[in-house]
Amino acid sequence: MNRSHPSGEMPLRNGRMLSVDALSDQVRDGRIDTVIVAFTDMQGRLQGKRLHAHYFIDHALTEPVEGCHYLLAVDVEMNTVAGYADSGWETGYGDMCFVLDMATLRMMPHLPATALVQADVTWHDGTPVAYSPRTMLSRQLAKASALGYQALAGVELEFMVFHESYEQAADLGYRNLTPVNQYNSDYSILATSRVEPLLRDIRNAAFAAGMNVESAKGECNPGQHEIGFLYDEALVSADNTVVYKNMAKEIAAHHGKSLTFMPKFNAREGNSSHIHLSLRGLDDTLVFWDAATGTRTALYDHFIAGVLATMRDFALLYAPNINSYKRFSNRSFAPIKIGWGEDNRTCAVRLVGRGGGARLENRVPGGDANTYLALAAMLAGGLYGIEAELELPSPESGSAYVSDAPTMPLSLAEARDAFADSDMAQQLLGKDVVNHYTNMADVEVDAFSTVVTDWELQRSFERM
């Protein structure tokens, strides 16, 4: 089943995306033989199937594509776990339907003769799966639209690259890996030139796959880099981000290297996923900026206030894993305090730009964040701030690390409790969503509670 335009053909997001007609032509002449059908799971990963292209054209465009609903009820290791209301041994682990969004149809230029289409997931009666990440974002976008706004977003993702392949890294237990740069290469042209064969392939493949690539730059940790993309409609940016993350890892593997987005690989700077967000009117008018006075609008302030007011409760959606919270440390360029400031990188929310470029940057999410969930949380909080006309607290004028502003949860367990006990989360996201992601956190906290770490062995084996 597919979601198509009433005229029968989805308008293309840009000229590098694929229409169904173009896909059909390329399937018939043999240029495309595989179509990946994928949705995004709780962990922010693409999950799905590779369909033979002729089967896709002849059947998948009009008949259901299905997958087991345990895909939204497993841990990161794909283990079946208890506690989910809709998926378990007692429910028989049935199927859900992939509803193809043909606006996402694109070539995968780094894979031979392969296209990809992203999907929403529904139950057999057509009801959306409420806790599907893409559905959660779509619902917040629908609410924004009902209030007269569209959301624009851009995502900055940092990653670390190592000379070892994924197989070699696994064999080494992910220890003693060799970063592709041996020093802080933030903004260094020389350091990025050494990695340019890989970075160039990622940039060009992403562009050919319909993404609007902006730049690549070195970052602080050895082997750390960032590729940035131009802002777009929020759903488009989220769709592109999950495809890009998957693509970057695949291309790194093709180069015999490994690449990680994990938030905190070592004691140095972690990998962030800074998310820029703004609203405009449905007619593209500015609503965050008053051109006459050259200042922020009251609506913008209310939106920021809402994001801040819900940030502690929604921390689980920004930082969903045990490792996420290792990134939050003093003077690390990752925030600890829930405050805002003008172009202040020590704050959870940094305001940048003027006029049409006025936007907020959420600096809380790390490289492991599921962009759909993070954007859904930001929009839910911001729209609440607008509707409630929340007052914006005073900005942080210096280092927010020494501020008396509220503190972020500093562990997954703390974030889990804030989310589970939040009336605001239930109100803005729904009880089913809160229960589902609370259980996801429980699974991770329980799994980690039994692990003996290298740190414990080093400190305890002989000396205690």
XYZ file of C-alpha atoms in Angstrom:
464
model
C 0.000 0.000 0.000
C 1.252 3.482 -0.696
C 0.473 7.056 0.179
C 0.227 8.941 -3.107
C -0.904 12.297 -4.374
C -4.602 12.585 -5.388
C -3.483 13.027 -8.986
C -1.833 9.619 -8.766
C 1.735 10.889 -8.536
C 3.473 12.449 -5.539
C 5.124 15.811 -6.185
C 8.887 15.361 -5.980
C 10.698 16.884 -3.028
C 13.406 17.874 -5.496
C 14.662 16.841 -8.923
C 16.978 14.168 -7.493
C 14.143 12.177 -5.952
C 12.399 9.462 -7.991
C 8.872 9.471 -9.344
C 7.005 6.183 -9.660
C 7.054 6.575 -13.443
C 10.827 7.105 -13.455
C 11.277 4.099 -11.195
C 9.128 1.951 -13.474
C 11.118 2.998 -16.516
C 14.419 2.168 -14.817
C 13.104 -1.176 -13.589
C 11.979 -2.126 -17.090
C 15.322 -1.277 -18.668
C 17.302 -2.989 -15.888
C 18.877 0.050 -14.240
C 17.084 -0.729 -10.954
C 16.631 -4.286 -9.722
C 16.133 -3.752 -5.965
C 13.823 -1.527 -3.924
C 14.370 -1.204 -0.181
C 11.149 -0.680 1.788
C 12.010 0.620 5.258
C 10.581 2.359 8.294
C 12.340 3.872 11.306
C 12.297 1.925 14.566
C 12.460 3.238 18.136
C 16.238 3.292 18.062
C 16.250 5.465 14.930
C 17.349 2.690 12.557
C 16.040 1.745 9.129
C 14.293 -1.636 9.266
C 12.559 -3.355 6.377
C 13.018 -5.522 3.314
C 14.747 -5.563 -0.042
C 12.145 -6.275 -2.707
C 12.884 -7.354 -6.230
C 12.114 -4.273 -8.282
C 9.627 -6.007 -10.597
C 7.733 -7.359 -7.587
C 7.701 -3.858 -6.126
C 6.190 -2.376 -9.303
C 3.718 -5.216 -9.899
C 2.572 -5.798 -6.318
C 3.942 -3.572 -3.559
C 2.476 -0.381 -5.022
C -1.049 -1.726 -4.564
C -0.790 -4.630 -2.098
C 0.299 -4.630 1.555
C 3.946 -4.938 2.515
C 4.069 -6.351 6.023
C 6.558 -6.873 8.812
C 6.430 -8.273 12.333
C 5.324 -5.699 14.903
C 8.088 -6.860 17.220
C 10.235 -4.388 15.245
C 8.798 -1.686 17.528
C 9.219 -3.791 20.667
C 12.811 -5.039 20.774
C 16.015 -3.764 22.325
C 19.023 -2.533 20.380
C 20.256 -6.132 20.045
C 16.919 -7.137 18.445
C 16.038 -9.236 21.481
C 12.346 -9.732 22.204
C 11.619 -8.198 25.591
C 8.654 -8.074 27.949
C 6.483 -5.135 28.929
C 5.052 -3.867 25.644
C 1.258 -3.776 25.469
C 0.861 -4.599 21.782
C 3.720 -6.979 21.121
C 4.766 -10.083 23.018
C 4.511 -13.839 23.171
C 0.961 -13.512 24.484
C -0.102 -11.549 21.378
C 1.534 -13.979 18.951
C 3.900 -11.449 17.375
C 1.729 -10.617 14.395
C 2.331 -8.246 11.503
C 1.888 -4.552 10.889
C 1.564 -2.894 7.485
C 4.143 -0.695 5.792
C 2.365 2.261 4.176
C 4.748 3.560 1.527
C 5.298 7.300 1.368
C 6.178 7.703 -2.296
C 7.458 11.234 -1.654
C 10.509 9.539 -0.086
C 11.351 7.389 -3.139
C 15.019 7.867 -4.027
C 18.049 6.194 -5.541
C 20.695 4.714 -3.253
C 23.684 5.663 -5.433
C 26.231 3.857 -3.258
C 24.385 0.540 -3.724
C 24.146 -1.177 -7.126
C 20.815 -0.687 -8.947
C 18.973 0.096 -5.715
C 16.194 2.507 -4.767
C 14.641 3.123 -1.341
C 11.211 4.192 -0.130
C 10.313 4.999 3.470
C 7.110 3.928 5.132
C 4.754 4.626 7.973
C 3.415 1.646 9.883
C -0.223 0.856 10.658
C -2.275 -1.946 12.099
C -4.254 -4.085 9.661
C -7.328 -1.845 9.991
C -5.284 1.141 8.838
C -4.897 2.715 12.279
C -1.449 4.290 12.654
C 0.858 2.714 15.227
C 0.814 5.572 17.719
C 4.339 5.059 19.063
C 5.983 4.749 15.655
C 8.534 7.605 15.604
C 7.420 8.917 12.200
C 3.787 8.880 13.296
C 4.657 10.790 16.466
C 6.329 13.550 14.457
C 3.547 13.607 11.865
C 0.954 14.149 14.591
C 2.823 17.136 15.981
C 3.201 18.554 12.474
C -0.538 18.132 11.935
C -1.180 20.027 15.156
C 1.166 22.800 14.048
C -0.634 22.993 10.720
C -4.019 23.218 12.450
C -2.660 26.198 14.382
C -1.462 27.785 11.132
C 2.231 26.901 11.189
C 4.749 24.795 9.294
C 7.963 23.563 10.898
C 11.419 23.821 9.321
C 14.362 21.881 10.699
C 18.037 21.227 10.124
C 20.199 18.563 11.779
C 23.949 18.645 12.489
C 25.371 15.194 13.177
C 28.876 14.446 14.407
C 30.552 11.066 14.025
C 33.912 9.406 14.588
C 35.751 7.404 11.920
C 38.288 4.630 12.530
C 40.687 2.837 10.191
C 39.437 -0.567 11.387
C 36.471 -2.171 9.638
C 33.312 -2.927 11.606
C 34.358 -6.581 11.756
C 37.821 -5.699 13.052
C 36.351 -3.249 15.563
C 34.043 -5.955 16.896
C 36.896 -8.436 17.173
C 38.815 -5.834 19.208
C 35.861 -5.311 21.494
C 35.663 -1.734 20.171
C 38.857 -0.937 22.122
C 42.202 0.420 20.922
C 40.778 1.542 17.589
C 42.788 3.863 15.342
C 41.028 7.171 14.614
C 41.530 8.533 11.099
C 42.972 11.713 12.651
C 45.257 11.685 15.668
C 44.562 15.188 16.986
C 41.893 17.852 17.389
C 40.981 18.642 13.779
C 38.197 21.165 14.398
C 37.873 23.192 11.179
C 41.230 21.824 9.948
C 41.457 21.563 6.165
C 44.577 19.382 6.337
C 42.960 16.874 8.694
C 39.771 16.634 6.661
C 41.777 16.255 3.450
C 43.262 13.067 4.870
C 39.733 11.638 5.190
C 38.340 13.306 2.077
C 37.943 10.129 -0.018
C 35.380 8.879 2.517
C 33.786 12.249 3.318
C 33.470 13.094 -0.370
C 31.760 9.792 -1.139
C 29.283 10.342 1.688
C 28.546 13.935 0.641
C 28.076 13.095 -3.023
C 25.993 9.973 -2.348
C 23.751 11.924 0.004
C 23.294 14.674 -2.585
C 22.498 12.166 -5.337
C 19.961 10.577 -2.982
C 18.035 13.843 -2.802
C 19.579 15.500 0.245
C 20.787 19.097 0.195
C 24.337 18.795 1.505
C 25.829 21.937 2.972
C 29.359 21.212 4.248
C 31.804 18.906 5.982
C 34.209 19.897 8.728
C 36.557 18.402 11.270
C 35.603 18.281 14.942
C 37.423 18.167 18.287
C 37.856 14.484 19.059
C 40.472 12.567 17.035
C 38.773 11.143 13.968
C 35.623 13.199 14.564
C 33.823 14.925 11.692
C 30.486 16.462 10.808
C 28.492 16.714 7.586
C 25.791 19.369 7.592
C 22.615 19.668 5.535
C 20.438 22.604 4.522
C 17.245 22.996 6.520
C 13.980 21.688 5.074
C 10.468 20.801 6.156
C 10.756 18.987 9.471
C 9.503 15.624 8.186
C 11.837 15.818 5.181
C 14.811 16.562 7.441
C 13.935 13.646 9.723
C 13.498 11.285 6.762
C 16.815 12.401 5.319
C 18.655 12.076 8.626
C 17.801 8.422 9.161
C 18.717 7.573 5.555
C 21.968 9.547 5.847
C 23.044 7.802 9.067
C 22.478 4.395 7.506
C 24.190 5.460 4.268
C 27.237 6.900 6.051
C 27.848 3.621 7.874
C 27.432 1.615 4.673
C 29.876 3.818 2.760
C 32.383 3.646 5.620
C 32.127 -0.142 5.458
C 32.753 -0.031 1.704
C 35.962 1.888 2.485
C 37.031 -0.770 4.987
C 36.522 1.659 7.875
C 34.034 2.006 10.717
C 32.040 5.047 11.729
C 30.070 5.676 14.921
C 27.473 8.220 15.970
C 27.459 7.028 19.616
C 27.196 10.020 21.959
C 30.271 9.317 24.082
C 32.925 7.019 22.653
C 35.651 8.082 25.080
C 36.415 10.671 27.746
C 36.803 13.471 25.204
C 34.097 15.366 23.292
C 31.050 13.316 22.368
C 29.016 13.137 19.165
C 26.111 15.564 19.111
C 23.010 15.846 16.973
C 22.166 19.536 17.213
C 18.666 20.211 15.897
C 17.681 23.605 14.493
C 13.965 24.385 14.390
C 11.745 27.286 13.394
C 8.113 27.904 12.547
C 6.642 29.837 9.643
C 3.097 30.512 8.583
C 1.498 28.101 6.141
C 1.954 30.829 3.511
C 5.692 31.001 4.407
C 5.344 34.248 6.370
C 7.718 34.850 9.270
C 6.219 34.189 12.694
C 9.409 34.068 14.776
C 10.645 37.496 13.696
C 9.194 41.003 13.573
C 10.774 42.678 10.545
C 9.548 46.123 11.591
C 11.293 46.074 14.958
C 14.099 43.669 14.077
C 13.351 41.554 17.148
C 11.908 38.194 18.130
C 8.146 37.897 18.246
C 6.207 37.034 21.387
C 5.211 33.778 19.648
C 8.884 32.826 19.276
C 9.468 33.483 22.976
C 6.462 31.366 23.929
C 7.742 28.533 21.737
C 11.215 28.630 23.341
C 9.621 28.738 26.782
C 7.599 25.629 25.956
C 10.641 23.714 24.754
C 12.455 24.606 27.990
C 9.465 23.852 30.208
C 9.141 20.320 28.813
C 12.841 19.559 28.325
C 13.349 17.647 31.550
C 10.171 15.595 31.060
C 11.094 14.878 27.422
C 14.800 14.173 28.031
C 14.203 10.492 27.259
C 13.237 11.425 23.683
C 16.384 13.530 23.261
C 18.767 11.152 25.052
C 17.357 7.611 24.818
C 20.281 5.422 25.904
C 22.606 4.755 28.833
C 25.533 6.219 26.894
C 23.581 9.394 26.061
C 24.091 10.733 29.575
C 27.867 10.271 29.592
C 27.952 13.173 27.126
C 26.453 15.626 29.632
C 29.517 16.864 31.480
C 30.864 20.209 32.608
C 32.481 22.412 29.930
C 32.001 19.787 27.247
C 29.894 21.781 24.748
C 27.054 19.446 25.752
C 24.485 21.094 28.036
C 23.784 20.313 31.664
C 21.469 23.188 32.552
C 18.060 23.826 30.983
C 18.526 27.408 29.902
C 18.713 29.486 26.746
C 21.012 32.159 25.392
C 21.764 34.246 22.340
C 24.457 32.407 20.367
C 25.587 30.728 23.595
C 26.893 27.186 23.100
C 26.860 26.406 26.817
C 23.035 26.425 26.894
C 20.562 23.670 26.161
C 18.831 26.033 23.723
C 20.922 28.421 21.645
C 19.220 31.136 19.593
C 20.821 31.946 16.256
C 19.955 33.940 13.160
C 17.788 36.920 12.377
C 14.855 37.485 10.054
C 14.058 34.383 8.034
C 17.041 32.645 9.608
C 15.868 33.094 13.203
C 15.763 29.666 14.824
C 16.490 27.784 17.992
C 19.185 25.144 18.254
C 18.543 22.278 20.655
C 21.991 21.164 21.839
C 20.730 18.331 24.052
C 20.442 15.426 21.548
C 23.488 13.264 20.920
C 24.359 11.256 17.838
C 22.124 8.413 19.031
C 18.972 10.556 19.088
C 16.049 9.442 16.960
C 15.397 12.638 14.998
C 11.672 11.941 14.645
C 11.297 11.628 18.419
C 13.464 14.659 19.179
C 11.559 16.861 16.722
C 8.214 15.551 17.980
C 9.245 16.480 21.528
C 10.447 19.941 20.510
C 7.249 20.664 18.605
C 4.997 19.301 21.338
C 6.728 21.483 23.905
C 6.955 24.559 21.706
C 3.326 24.439 20.584
C 2.272 23.996 24.201
C 4.280 27.118 25.017
C 2.447 29.045 22.307
C -1.001 27.869 23.382
C -0.302 28.519 27.076
C 1.556 31.773 26.314
C 4.395 30.712 28.587
C 6.758 33.427 29.748
C 10.359 33.044 28.636
C 12.830 33.037 31.560
C 15.876 35.280 31.532
C 18.691 34.245 29.180
C 22.060 32.883 30.261
C 24.568 35.625 29.556
C 27.680 33.688 30.527
C 28.509 30.047 31.122
C 25.343 28.088 31.689
C 27.413 25.406 33.417
C 27.491 27.590 36.565
C 23.882 28.752 36.191
C 21.181 28.107 38.763
C 18.838 27.002 35.943
C 17.193 23.570 36.272
C 19.460 20.610 35.570
C 19.014 17.995 32.876
C 18.490 14.402 34.008
C 21.988 12.957 34.283
C 21.102 9.293 33.867
C 18.708 7.223 31.810
C 16.967 6.095 34.998
C 16.355 9.709 36.015
C 15.063 10.594 32.542
C 12.844 7.503 32.565
C 11.206 8.574 35.814
C 10.709 12.142 34.624
C 8.997 10.889 31.466
C 6.900 8.196 33.152
C 5.644 10.556 35.866
C 4.956 13.480 33.534
C 1.365 14.616 33.179
C 2.604 16.893 30.397
C 3.981 13.949 28.416
C 0.680 12.105 28.760
C -1.222 15.221 27.681
C 0.944 16.172 24.712
C 2.110 12.764 23.444
C -0.499 10.292 24.675
C -0.599 7.563 27.296
C 0.264 4.784 24.825
C 3.427 6.622 23.763
C 4.508 7.302 27.354
C 3.978 3.679 28.389
C 5.800 2.347 25.329
C 8.932 4.482 25.664
C 9.013 4.106 29.437
C 9.260 0.372 28.862
C 12.047 0.954 26.334
C 13.980 2.810 29.043
C 13.246 0.077 31.600
C 14.687 -2.527 29.234
C 17.922 -0.559 28.805
C 18.310 0.281 32.497
C 17.723 -3.359 33.486
C 20.174 -4.624 30.850
C 22.919 -2.268 32.017
C 22.382 -2.985 35.721
C 23.953 -6.445 35.374
C 26.977 -5.427 33.294
C 30.438 -5.372 34.874
C 32.376 -2.574 33.170
C 36.100 -2.261 32.432
C 36.176 0.631 34.911
C 34.946 -1.631 37.709
C 37.450 -4.351 36.858
C 40.370 -1.934 36.834
C 39.425 -0.376 40.173
C 38.238 -3.492 41.987
C 40.017 -6.662 40.806
C 43.185 -6.231 42.874
C 42.744 -3.112 44.965
C 39.464 -3.832 46.728
